[in-house]
Coordinates of C-alpha atoms and ligand atoms in Angstrom, one line a residue:
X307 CA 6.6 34.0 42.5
X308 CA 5.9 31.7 45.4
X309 CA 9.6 31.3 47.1
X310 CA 9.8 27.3 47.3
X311 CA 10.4 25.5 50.4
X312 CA 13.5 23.9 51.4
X313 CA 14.7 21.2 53.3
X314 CA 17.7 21.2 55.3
X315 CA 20.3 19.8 53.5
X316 CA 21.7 17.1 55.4
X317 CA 18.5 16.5 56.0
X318 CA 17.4 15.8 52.6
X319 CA 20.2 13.4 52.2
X320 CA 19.2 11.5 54.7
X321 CA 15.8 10.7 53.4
X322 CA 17.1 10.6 49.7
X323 CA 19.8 9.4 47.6
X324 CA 20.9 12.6 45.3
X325 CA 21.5 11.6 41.5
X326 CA 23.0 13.8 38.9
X327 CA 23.5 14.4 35.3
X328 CA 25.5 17.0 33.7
X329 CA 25.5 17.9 30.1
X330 CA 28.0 20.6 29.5
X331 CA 28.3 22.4 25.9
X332 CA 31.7 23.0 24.2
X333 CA 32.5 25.7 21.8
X334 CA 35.0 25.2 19.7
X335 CA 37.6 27.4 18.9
X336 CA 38.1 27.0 15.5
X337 CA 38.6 29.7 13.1
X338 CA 35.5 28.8 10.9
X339 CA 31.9 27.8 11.5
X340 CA 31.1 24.0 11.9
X341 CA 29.3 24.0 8.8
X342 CA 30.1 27.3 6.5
X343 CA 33.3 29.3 5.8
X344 CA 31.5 32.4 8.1
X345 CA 34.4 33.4 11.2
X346 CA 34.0 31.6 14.3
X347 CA 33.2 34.1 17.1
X348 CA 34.6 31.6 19.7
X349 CA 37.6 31.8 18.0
X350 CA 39.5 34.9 19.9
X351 CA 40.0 36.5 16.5
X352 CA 36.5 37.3 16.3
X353 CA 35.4 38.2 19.8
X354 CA 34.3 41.7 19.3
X355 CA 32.6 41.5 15.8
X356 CA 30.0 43.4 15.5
X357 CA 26.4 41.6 15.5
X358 CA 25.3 39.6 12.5
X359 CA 28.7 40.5 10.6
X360 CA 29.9 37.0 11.0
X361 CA 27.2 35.1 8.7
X362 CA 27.3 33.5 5.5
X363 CA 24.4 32.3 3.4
X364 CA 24.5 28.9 5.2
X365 CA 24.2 30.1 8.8
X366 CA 21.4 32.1 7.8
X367 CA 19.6 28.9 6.0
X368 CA 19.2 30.8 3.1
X369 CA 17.4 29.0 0.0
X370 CA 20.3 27.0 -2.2
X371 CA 22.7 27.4 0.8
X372 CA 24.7 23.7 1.6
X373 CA 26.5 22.8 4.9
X374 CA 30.0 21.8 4.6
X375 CA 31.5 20.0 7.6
X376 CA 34.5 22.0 9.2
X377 CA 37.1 18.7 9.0
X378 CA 39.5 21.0 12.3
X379 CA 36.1 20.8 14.0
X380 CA 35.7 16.9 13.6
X381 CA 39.5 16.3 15.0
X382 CA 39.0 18.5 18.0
X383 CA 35.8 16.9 18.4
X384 CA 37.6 13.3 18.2
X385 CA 40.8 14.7 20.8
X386 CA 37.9 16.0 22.6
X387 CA 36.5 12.4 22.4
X388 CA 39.2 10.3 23.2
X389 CA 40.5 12.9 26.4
X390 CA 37.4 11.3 28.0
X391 CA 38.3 8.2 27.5
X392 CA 35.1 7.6 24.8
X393 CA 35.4 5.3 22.4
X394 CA 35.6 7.1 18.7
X395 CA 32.9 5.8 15.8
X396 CA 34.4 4.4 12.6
X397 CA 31.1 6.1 11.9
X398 CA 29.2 8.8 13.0
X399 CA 26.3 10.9 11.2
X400 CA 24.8 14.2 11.8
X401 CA 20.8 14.5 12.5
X402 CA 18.7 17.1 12.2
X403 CA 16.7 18.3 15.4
X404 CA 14.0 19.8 14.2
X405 CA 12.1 22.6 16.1
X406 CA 11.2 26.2 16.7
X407 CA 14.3 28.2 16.5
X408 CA 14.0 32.3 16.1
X409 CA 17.8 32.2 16.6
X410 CA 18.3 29.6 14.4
X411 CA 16.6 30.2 10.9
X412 CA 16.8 26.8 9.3
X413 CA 14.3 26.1 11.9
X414 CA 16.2 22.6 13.0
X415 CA 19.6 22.4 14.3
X416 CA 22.2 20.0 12.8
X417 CA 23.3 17.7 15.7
X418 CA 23.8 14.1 16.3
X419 CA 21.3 11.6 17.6
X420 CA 21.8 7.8 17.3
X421 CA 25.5 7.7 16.0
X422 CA 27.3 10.8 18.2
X423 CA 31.2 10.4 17.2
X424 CA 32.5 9.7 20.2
X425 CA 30.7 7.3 23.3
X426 CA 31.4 5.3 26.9
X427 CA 34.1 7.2 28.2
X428 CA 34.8 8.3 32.1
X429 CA 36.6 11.3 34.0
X430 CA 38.4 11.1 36.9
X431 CA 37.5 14.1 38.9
X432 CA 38.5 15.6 42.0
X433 CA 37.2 17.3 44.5
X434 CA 38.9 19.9 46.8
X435 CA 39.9 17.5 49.4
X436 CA 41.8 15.3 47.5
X437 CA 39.0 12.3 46.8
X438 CA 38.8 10.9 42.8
X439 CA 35.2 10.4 41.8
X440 CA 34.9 8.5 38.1
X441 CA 32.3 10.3 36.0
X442 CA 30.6 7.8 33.2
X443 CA 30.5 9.4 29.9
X444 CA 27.6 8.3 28.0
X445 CA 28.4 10.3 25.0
X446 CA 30.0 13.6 22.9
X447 CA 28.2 14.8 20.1
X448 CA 29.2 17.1 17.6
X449 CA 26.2 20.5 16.6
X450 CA 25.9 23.7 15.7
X451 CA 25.3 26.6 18.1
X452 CA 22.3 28.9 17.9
X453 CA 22.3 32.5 17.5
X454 CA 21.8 34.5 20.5
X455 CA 18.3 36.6 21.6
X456 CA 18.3 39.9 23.1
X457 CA 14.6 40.8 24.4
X458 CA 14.7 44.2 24.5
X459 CA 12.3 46.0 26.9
X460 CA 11.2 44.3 29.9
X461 CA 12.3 44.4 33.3
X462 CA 13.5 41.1 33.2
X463 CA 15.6 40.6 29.9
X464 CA 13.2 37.6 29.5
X465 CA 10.7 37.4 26.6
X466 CA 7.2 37.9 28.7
X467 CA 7.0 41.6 28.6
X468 CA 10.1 42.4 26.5
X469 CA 8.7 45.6 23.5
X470 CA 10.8 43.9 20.9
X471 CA 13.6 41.2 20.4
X472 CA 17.2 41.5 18.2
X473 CA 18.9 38.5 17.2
X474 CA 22.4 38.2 16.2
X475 CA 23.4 35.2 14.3
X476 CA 26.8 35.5 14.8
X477 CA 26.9 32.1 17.3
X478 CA 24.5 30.4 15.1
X479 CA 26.8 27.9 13.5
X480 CA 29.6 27.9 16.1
X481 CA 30.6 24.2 16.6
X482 CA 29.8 22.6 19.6
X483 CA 30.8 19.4 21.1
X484 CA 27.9 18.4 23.5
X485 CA 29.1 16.0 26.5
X486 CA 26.5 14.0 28.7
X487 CA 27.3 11.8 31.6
X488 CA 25.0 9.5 32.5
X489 CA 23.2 9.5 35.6
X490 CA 26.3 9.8 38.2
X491 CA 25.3 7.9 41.3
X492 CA 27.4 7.5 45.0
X493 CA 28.4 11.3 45.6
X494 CA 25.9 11.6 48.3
X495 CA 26.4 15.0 50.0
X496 CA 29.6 15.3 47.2
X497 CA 27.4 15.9 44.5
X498 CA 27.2 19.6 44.3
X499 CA 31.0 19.3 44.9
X500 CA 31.2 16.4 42.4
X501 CA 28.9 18.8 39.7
X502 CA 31.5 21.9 40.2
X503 CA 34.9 19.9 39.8
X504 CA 33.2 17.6 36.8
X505 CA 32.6 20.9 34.8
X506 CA 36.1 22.4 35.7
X507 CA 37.9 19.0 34.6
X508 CA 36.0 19.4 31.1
X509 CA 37.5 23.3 31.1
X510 CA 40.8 21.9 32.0
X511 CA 40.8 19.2 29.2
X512 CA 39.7 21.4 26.4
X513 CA 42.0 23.7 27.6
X514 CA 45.3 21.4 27.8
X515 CA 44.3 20.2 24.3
X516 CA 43.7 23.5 22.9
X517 CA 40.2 23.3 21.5
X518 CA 38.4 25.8 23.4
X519 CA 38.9 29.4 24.8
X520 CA 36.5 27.1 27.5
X521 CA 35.7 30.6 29.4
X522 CA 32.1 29.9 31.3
X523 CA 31.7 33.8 31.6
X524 CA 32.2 34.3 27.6
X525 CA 29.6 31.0 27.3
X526 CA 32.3 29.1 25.7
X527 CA 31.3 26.6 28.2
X528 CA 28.2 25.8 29.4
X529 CA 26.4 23.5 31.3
X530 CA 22.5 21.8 32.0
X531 CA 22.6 20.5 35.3
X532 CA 20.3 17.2 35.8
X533 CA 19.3 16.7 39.3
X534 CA 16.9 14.1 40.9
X535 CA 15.9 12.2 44.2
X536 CA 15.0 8.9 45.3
X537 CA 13.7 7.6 48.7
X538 CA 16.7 5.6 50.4
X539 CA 16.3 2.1 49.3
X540 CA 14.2 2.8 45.9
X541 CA 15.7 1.4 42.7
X542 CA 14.0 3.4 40.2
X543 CA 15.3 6.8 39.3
X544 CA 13.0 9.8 40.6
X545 CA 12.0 12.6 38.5
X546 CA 14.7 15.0 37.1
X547 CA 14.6 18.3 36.6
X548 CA 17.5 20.6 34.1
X549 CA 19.0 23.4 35.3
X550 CA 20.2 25.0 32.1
X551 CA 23.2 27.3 31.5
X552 CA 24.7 27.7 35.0
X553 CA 27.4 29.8 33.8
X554 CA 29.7 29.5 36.4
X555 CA 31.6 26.8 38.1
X556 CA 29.9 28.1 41.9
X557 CA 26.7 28.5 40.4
X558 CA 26.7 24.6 39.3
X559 CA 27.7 23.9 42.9
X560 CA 24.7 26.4 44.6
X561 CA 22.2 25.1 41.8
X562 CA 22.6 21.4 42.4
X563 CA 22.2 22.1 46.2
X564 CA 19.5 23.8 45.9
X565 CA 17.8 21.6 43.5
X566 CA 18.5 18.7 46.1
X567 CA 16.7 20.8 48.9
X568 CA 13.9 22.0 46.8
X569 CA 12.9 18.7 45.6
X570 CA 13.4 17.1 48.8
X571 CA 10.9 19.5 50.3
X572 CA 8.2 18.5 47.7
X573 CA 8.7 14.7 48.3
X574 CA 8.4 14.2 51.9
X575 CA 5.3 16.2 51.9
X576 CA 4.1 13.4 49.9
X577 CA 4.1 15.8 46.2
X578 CA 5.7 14.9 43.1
X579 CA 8.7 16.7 40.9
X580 CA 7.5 18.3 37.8
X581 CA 9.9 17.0 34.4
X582 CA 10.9 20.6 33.5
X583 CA 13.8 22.5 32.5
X584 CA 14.7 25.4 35.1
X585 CA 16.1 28.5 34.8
X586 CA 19.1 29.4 37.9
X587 CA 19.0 32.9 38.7
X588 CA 22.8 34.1 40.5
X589 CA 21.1 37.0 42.2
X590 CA 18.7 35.1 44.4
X591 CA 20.3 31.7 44.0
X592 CA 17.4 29.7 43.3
X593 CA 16.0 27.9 40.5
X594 CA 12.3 28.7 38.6
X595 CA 10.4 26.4 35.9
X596 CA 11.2 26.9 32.7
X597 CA 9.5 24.4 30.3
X598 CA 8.3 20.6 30.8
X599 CA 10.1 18.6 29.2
X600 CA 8.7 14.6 28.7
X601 CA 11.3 12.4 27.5
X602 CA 9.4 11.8 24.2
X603 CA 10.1 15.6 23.4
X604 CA 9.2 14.6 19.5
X605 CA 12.3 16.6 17.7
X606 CA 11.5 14.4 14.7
X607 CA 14.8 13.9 14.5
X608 CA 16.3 12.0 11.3
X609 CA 19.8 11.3 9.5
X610 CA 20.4 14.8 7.7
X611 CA 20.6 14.4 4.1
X612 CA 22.7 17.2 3.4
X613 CA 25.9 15.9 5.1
X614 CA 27.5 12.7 4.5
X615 CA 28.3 10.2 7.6
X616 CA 31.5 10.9 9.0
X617 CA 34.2 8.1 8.9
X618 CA 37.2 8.7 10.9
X619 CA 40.1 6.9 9.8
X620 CA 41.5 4.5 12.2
X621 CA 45.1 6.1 11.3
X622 CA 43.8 10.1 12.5
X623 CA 42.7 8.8 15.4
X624 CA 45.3 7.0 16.4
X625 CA 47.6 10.2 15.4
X626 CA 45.5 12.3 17.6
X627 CA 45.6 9.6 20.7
X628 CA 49.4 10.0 20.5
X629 CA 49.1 13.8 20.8
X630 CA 47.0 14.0 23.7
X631 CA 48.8 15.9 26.5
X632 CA 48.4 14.2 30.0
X633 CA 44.8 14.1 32.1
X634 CA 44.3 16.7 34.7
X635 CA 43.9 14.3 37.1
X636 CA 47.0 12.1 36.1
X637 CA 48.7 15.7 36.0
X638 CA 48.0 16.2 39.6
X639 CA 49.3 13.4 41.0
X640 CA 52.3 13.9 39.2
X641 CA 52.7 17.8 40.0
X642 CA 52.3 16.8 43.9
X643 CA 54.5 14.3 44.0
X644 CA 57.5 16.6 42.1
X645 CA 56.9 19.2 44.1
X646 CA 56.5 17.3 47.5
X647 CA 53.6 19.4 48.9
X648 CA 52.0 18.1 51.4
X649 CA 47.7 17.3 50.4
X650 CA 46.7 20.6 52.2
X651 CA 49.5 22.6 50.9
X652 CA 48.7 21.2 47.2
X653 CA 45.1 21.4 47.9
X654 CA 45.4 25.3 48.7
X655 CA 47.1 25.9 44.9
X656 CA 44.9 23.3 43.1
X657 CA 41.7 25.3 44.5
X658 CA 43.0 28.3 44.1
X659 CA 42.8 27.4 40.2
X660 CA 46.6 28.1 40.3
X661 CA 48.2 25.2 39.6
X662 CA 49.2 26.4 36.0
X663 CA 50.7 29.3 37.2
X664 CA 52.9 27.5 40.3
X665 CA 54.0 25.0 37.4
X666 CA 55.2 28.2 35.1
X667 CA 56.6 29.7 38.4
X668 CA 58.9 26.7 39.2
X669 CA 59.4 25.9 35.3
X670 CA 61.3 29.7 34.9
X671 CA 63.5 28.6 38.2
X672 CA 61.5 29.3 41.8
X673 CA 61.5 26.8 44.3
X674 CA 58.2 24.9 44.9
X675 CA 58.0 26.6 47.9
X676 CA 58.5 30.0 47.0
X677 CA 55.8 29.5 44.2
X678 CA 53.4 28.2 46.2
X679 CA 54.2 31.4 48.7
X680 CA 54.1 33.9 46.2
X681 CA 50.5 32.6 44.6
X682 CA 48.4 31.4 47.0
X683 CA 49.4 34.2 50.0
X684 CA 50.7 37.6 48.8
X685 CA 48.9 37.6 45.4
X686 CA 45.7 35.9 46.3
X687 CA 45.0 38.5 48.8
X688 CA 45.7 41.0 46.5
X689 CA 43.8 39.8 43.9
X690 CA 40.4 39.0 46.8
X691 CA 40.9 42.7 47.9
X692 CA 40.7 43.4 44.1
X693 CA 38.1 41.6 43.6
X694 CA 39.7 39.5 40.3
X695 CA 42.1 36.3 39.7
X696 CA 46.1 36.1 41.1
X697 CA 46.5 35.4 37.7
X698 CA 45.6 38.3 36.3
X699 CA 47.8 40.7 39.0
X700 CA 51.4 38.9 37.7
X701 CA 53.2 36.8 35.2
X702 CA 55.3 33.5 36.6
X703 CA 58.5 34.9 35.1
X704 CA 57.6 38.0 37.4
X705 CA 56.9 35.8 40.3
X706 CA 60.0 33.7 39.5
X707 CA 62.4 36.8 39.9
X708 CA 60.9 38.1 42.9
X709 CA 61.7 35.2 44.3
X710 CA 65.1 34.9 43.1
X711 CA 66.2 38.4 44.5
X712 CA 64.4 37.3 47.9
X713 CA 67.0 33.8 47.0
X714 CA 69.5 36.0 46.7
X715 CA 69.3 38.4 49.9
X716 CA 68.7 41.5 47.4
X717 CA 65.4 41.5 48.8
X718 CA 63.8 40.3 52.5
X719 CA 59.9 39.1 52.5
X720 CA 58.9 42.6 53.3
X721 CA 60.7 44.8 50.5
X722 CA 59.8 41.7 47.9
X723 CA 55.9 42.7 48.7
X724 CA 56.4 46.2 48.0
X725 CA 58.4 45.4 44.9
X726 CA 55.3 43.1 44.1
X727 CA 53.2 46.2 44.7
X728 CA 55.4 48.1 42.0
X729 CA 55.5 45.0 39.3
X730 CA 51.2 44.6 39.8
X731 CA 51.1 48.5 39.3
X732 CA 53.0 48.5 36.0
X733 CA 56.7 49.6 36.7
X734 CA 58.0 47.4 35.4
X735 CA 59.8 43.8 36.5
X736 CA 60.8 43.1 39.7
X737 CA 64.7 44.3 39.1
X738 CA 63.3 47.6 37.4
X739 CA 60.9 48.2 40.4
X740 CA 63.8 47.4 42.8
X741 CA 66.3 49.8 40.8
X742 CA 63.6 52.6 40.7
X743 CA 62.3 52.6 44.2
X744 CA 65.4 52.1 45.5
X745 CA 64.6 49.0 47.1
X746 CA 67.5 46.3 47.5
X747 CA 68.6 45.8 51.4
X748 CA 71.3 47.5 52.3
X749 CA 74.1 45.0 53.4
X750 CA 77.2 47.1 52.6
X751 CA 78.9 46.9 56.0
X752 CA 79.8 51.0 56.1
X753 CA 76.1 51.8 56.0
X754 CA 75.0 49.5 58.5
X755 CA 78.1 50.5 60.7
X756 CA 77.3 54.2 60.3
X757 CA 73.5 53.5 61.3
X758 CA 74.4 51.3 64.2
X759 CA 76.9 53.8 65.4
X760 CA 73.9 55.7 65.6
X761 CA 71.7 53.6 67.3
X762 CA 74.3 53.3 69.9
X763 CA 74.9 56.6 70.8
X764 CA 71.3 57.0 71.7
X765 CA 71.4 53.5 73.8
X766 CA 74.7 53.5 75.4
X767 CA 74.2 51.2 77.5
X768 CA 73.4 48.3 75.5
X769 CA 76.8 46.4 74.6
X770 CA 77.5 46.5 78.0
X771 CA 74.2 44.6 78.8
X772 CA 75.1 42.3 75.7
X773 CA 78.5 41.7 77.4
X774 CA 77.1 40.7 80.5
X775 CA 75.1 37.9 79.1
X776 CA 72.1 39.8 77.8
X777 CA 72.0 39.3 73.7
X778 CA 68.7 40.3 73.5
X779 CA 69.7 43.7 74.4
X780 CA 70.7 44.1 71.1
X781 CA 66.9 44.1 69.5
X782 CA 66.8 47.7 70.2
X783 CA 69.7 48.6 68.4
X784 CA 68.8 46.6 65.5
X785 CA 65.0 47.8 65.7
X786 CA 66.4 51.1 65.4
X787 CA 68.4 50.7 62.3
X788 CA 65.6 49.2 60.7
X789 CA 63.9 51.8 61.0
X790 CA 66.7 54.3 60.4
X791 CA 66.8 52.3 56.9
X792 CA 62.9 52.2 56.0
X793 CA 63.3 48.4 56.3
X794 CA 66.0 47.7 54.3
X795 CA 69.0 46.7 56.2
X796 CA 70.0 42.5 56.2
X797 CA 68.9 42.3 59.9
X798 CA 70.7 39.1 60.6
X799 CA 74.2 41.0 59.4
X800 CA 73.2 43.9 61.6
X801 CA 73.0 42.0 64.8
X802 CA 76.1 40.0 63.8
X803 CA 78.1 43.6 63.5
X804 CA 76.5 44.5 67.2
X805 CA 77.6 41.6 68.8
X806 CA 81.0 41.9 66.8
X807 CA 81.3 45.2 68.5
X808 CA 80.3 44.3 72.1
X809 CA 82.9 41.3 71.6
X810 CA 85.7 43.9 70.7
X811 CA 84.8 46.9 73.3
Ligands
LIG1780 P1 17.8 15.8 27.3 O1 17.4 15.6 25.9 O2 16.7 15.9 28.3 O3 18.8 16.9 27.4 P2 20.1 14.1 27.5 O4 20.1 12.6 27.3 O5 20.8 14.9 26.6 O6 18.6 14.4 27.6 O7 20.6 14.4 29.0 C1 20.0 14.0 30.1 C2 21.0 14.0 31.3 O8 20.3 13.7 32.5 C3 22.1 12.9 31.2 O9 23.3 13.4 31.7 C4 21.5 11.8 32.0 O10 22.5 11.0 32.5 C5 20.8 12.5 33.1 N1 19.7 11.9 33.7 C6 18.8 11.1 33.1 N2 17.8 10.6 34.0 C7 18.2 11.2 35.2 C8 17.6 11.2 36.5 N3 16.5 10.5 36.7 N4 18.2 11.9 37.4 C9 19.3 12.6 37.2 N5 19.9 12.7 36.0 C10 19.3 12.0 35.0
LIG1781 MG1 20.6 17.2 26.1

């Protein structure tokens, strides 16, 4: 395949006005299907089942088989809903989308068309320095999942030249919550930004409300990325193209970019965009066609007679209103103000996707301070250098006691990292790593005496230099009983003891 040709990016915004439209897929984490009493693989219960052990006659679309609609599904859903500020139906109805699924058997998928339960809603999202953009929902729709296709064979994992396909319908079934913005305009050069911190807001709401597992890696949460052009000064919308399943939160960010430089290529050379879906590929980041796609795609869609219209009382959804915890965005402002960070210093632990664990740090008794330290210096570069998150290396109780013995004097900056070292390796907590290694600084006066007595003997002629004025003398002495101690001698009580003994000779 022809590589395409791209146009300088700020470039490309200068001639055109970007314009975006993200439709991200939920799963829900329910511990049934959406429509049968078959296990939810989203669900972490199920994660490893084995293929096409998680099926019931109904996610199989097997003759005489009925749906049954999952009622925990619906009031997620609704949370879901109302977390993006939508407006809930007093009535909603499923359709069916009729089509060519091997992974789906039925051969339609239940979804919902004209009457989606929940519509008009907005996010507030922000991007990494500091600005709110407000993303227009146009709707959230409740469906099914497919079932998943492995093409066996090929060099690609694709279908052209696979030998032979397997399908598991284990995800067939699994209720979704689709969410579609409409066309988000004024992000300009933002809008790859704006893409990446829309999808991770939708990750941090189903995750505050509990719904979803929302892991883009697992495919609990993906998203179709919508990208098109216009000439500066054009009214009408240019010619989209869908980027589907980016599945992870820099990927969005790379695809819409590169979408924005590929199609600006093809218009100022005069050519037009093709309406297609597009397939992103992580390895080469770029983007190839996948199928056109003409807004009159004829699903055939119609009210689906096996399910009866949902009706939300107004009572549940006022119940679930009341339980819905605060808005990421609304969180942040609040976090940064409690913990008095300045916009960079907040910035570095709200991109650092650490702002959960700094809150659990402080909650179990760190300063702000020290839990901003301890996560975004020390355990972020351990983690880089690993290769995986900070989150993953410690616990915020862990990182709350580390900081405490450092409070404390049990522990300077230096001994706290290797006790850090010790806690990530598995020893234990910090205490037990101190206690084992032998870690704590020494600041029992006879040791340090003994150890300076020491030092002195092989620099005599220091407290007289001290005495006549020259207190830095006494870095020497005090570098040597560092050392003498492997680090762990209270340096500031050390160089109190010297000059208390050049004061008294
Ligand atoms: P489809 O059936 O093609 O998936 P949807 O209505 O589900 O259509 O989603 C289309 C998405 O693309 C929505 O987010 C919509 O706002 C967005 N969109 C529509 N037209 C354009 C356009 N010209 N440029 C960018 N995004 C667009
Ligand atoms: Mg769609």
């Amino acid at each position: 395949m022809a590589r395409a040709e791209l146009m300088d990016f700020d470039k490309a915004l200068e001639l055109f006005e970007p314009v975006i439209g993200l439709e991200v897929h939920v799963e829900l984490n329910t511990v049934t299907k959406m429509f049968s009493p078959a296990p939810n693989p989203a669900n972490a219960a199920y994660h490893d089942a084995e293929p096409n052990t998680l099926v019931s006659p109904v996610c199989l679309g097997l003759p005489g088989s009925l749906p049954v609609v999952n009622g925990d599904a619906v009031r997620k859903s609704i949370s879901l809903g109302l977390a993006l500020g939508c407006d809930i139906a007093e009535s909603s109805r499923f359709a069916r989308k009729n089509y060519f699924y091997p992974d789906l058997a039925k051969d339609y998928q239940i979804s919902q068309y004209d009457e989606p339960i929940a519509h008009d809603g907005e996010v507030e999202v922000e991007i990494s320095d500091g600005r709110v953009f407000r993303v227009p929902i146009e709707r959230a729709h409740m469906e099914e999942d497919a079932g998943k296709l492995t093409h066996v064979g090929g060099a690609t994992g694709r279908i052209q030249g696979a030998e032979y396909s397997l399908v598991d319908y284990n995800r067939a079934g699994v209720p979704l919550v689709e969410i579609v913005t409409r066309p988000i305009f004024g992000a300009e050069a933002d809008a790859p930004e704006v893409a990446k911190a829309y999808v991770s807001t939708i990750r941090d709401i189903a995750i505050s409300l509990g719904i979803s597992e929302a892991r883009m890696e697992r495919g609990n949460l993906r998203c179709d990325a919508n990208v098109s052009l216009r000439p500066r000064g054009q009214e009408a919308l240019g010619i989209r193209t869908e980027t589907k399943n980016v599945n992870s939160f820099r990927s969005i960010e790379r695809a819409v970019r590169y979408e924005i430089q590929r199609q600006a290529a093809i218009l100022a050379k005069g050519g037009s965009i093709t309406q297609e879906t597009r397939h992103w590929h992580e390895d080469t980041g770029t983007t190839s066609p996948g199928r056109p796609k003409s807004d009159a795609d004829d699903y055939r869609y119609f009210p689906e007679p096996d399910l009866l219209p949902v009706v939300p009382s107004a009572e549940l959804v006022e119940e679930l209103r009341a339980a819905l915890p605060e808005a990421p965005a609304a969180r942040r402002r609040r976090l940064k103000a409690e913990w008095g960070f300045t916009d960079l210093e907040f910035q570095d632990v709200a991109n650092g996707g650490l702002l959960n664990e700094v809150a659990e740090t402080i909650a179990a008794g760190a300063t702000p301070a020290a839990a901003r330290k301890w996560w975004t210096g020390e355990l972020t570069r351990l983690a880089n250098a690993a290769d995986t998150d900070a989150a993953s290396l410690a616990t915020p109780a862990q990182v709350a006691e580390l900081a405490a013995l450092v409070e404390a004097g049990t522990l300077t900056d230096r001994l706290a990292r290797q006790v850090l070292e010790g806690v990530i390796a598995g020893e234990g907590s910090p205490q037990e790593v101190v206690d084992a290694r032998g870690l704590a600084v020494v600041s029992d006066d006879g040791a340090l005496i003994a150890a300076i007595d020491e030092a002195l003997a092989a620099q005599p002629d220091v407290l007289a230099k001290i005495r006549d004025g020259k207190v830095q003398a006494a870095g020497a002495v005090i570098g040597a009983v560092m050392k003498a101690m492997r680090g762990q001698a209270d340096a500031a009580r050390v160089r109190e003891l010297i000059l208390e003994r050049a004061a008294a000779e």
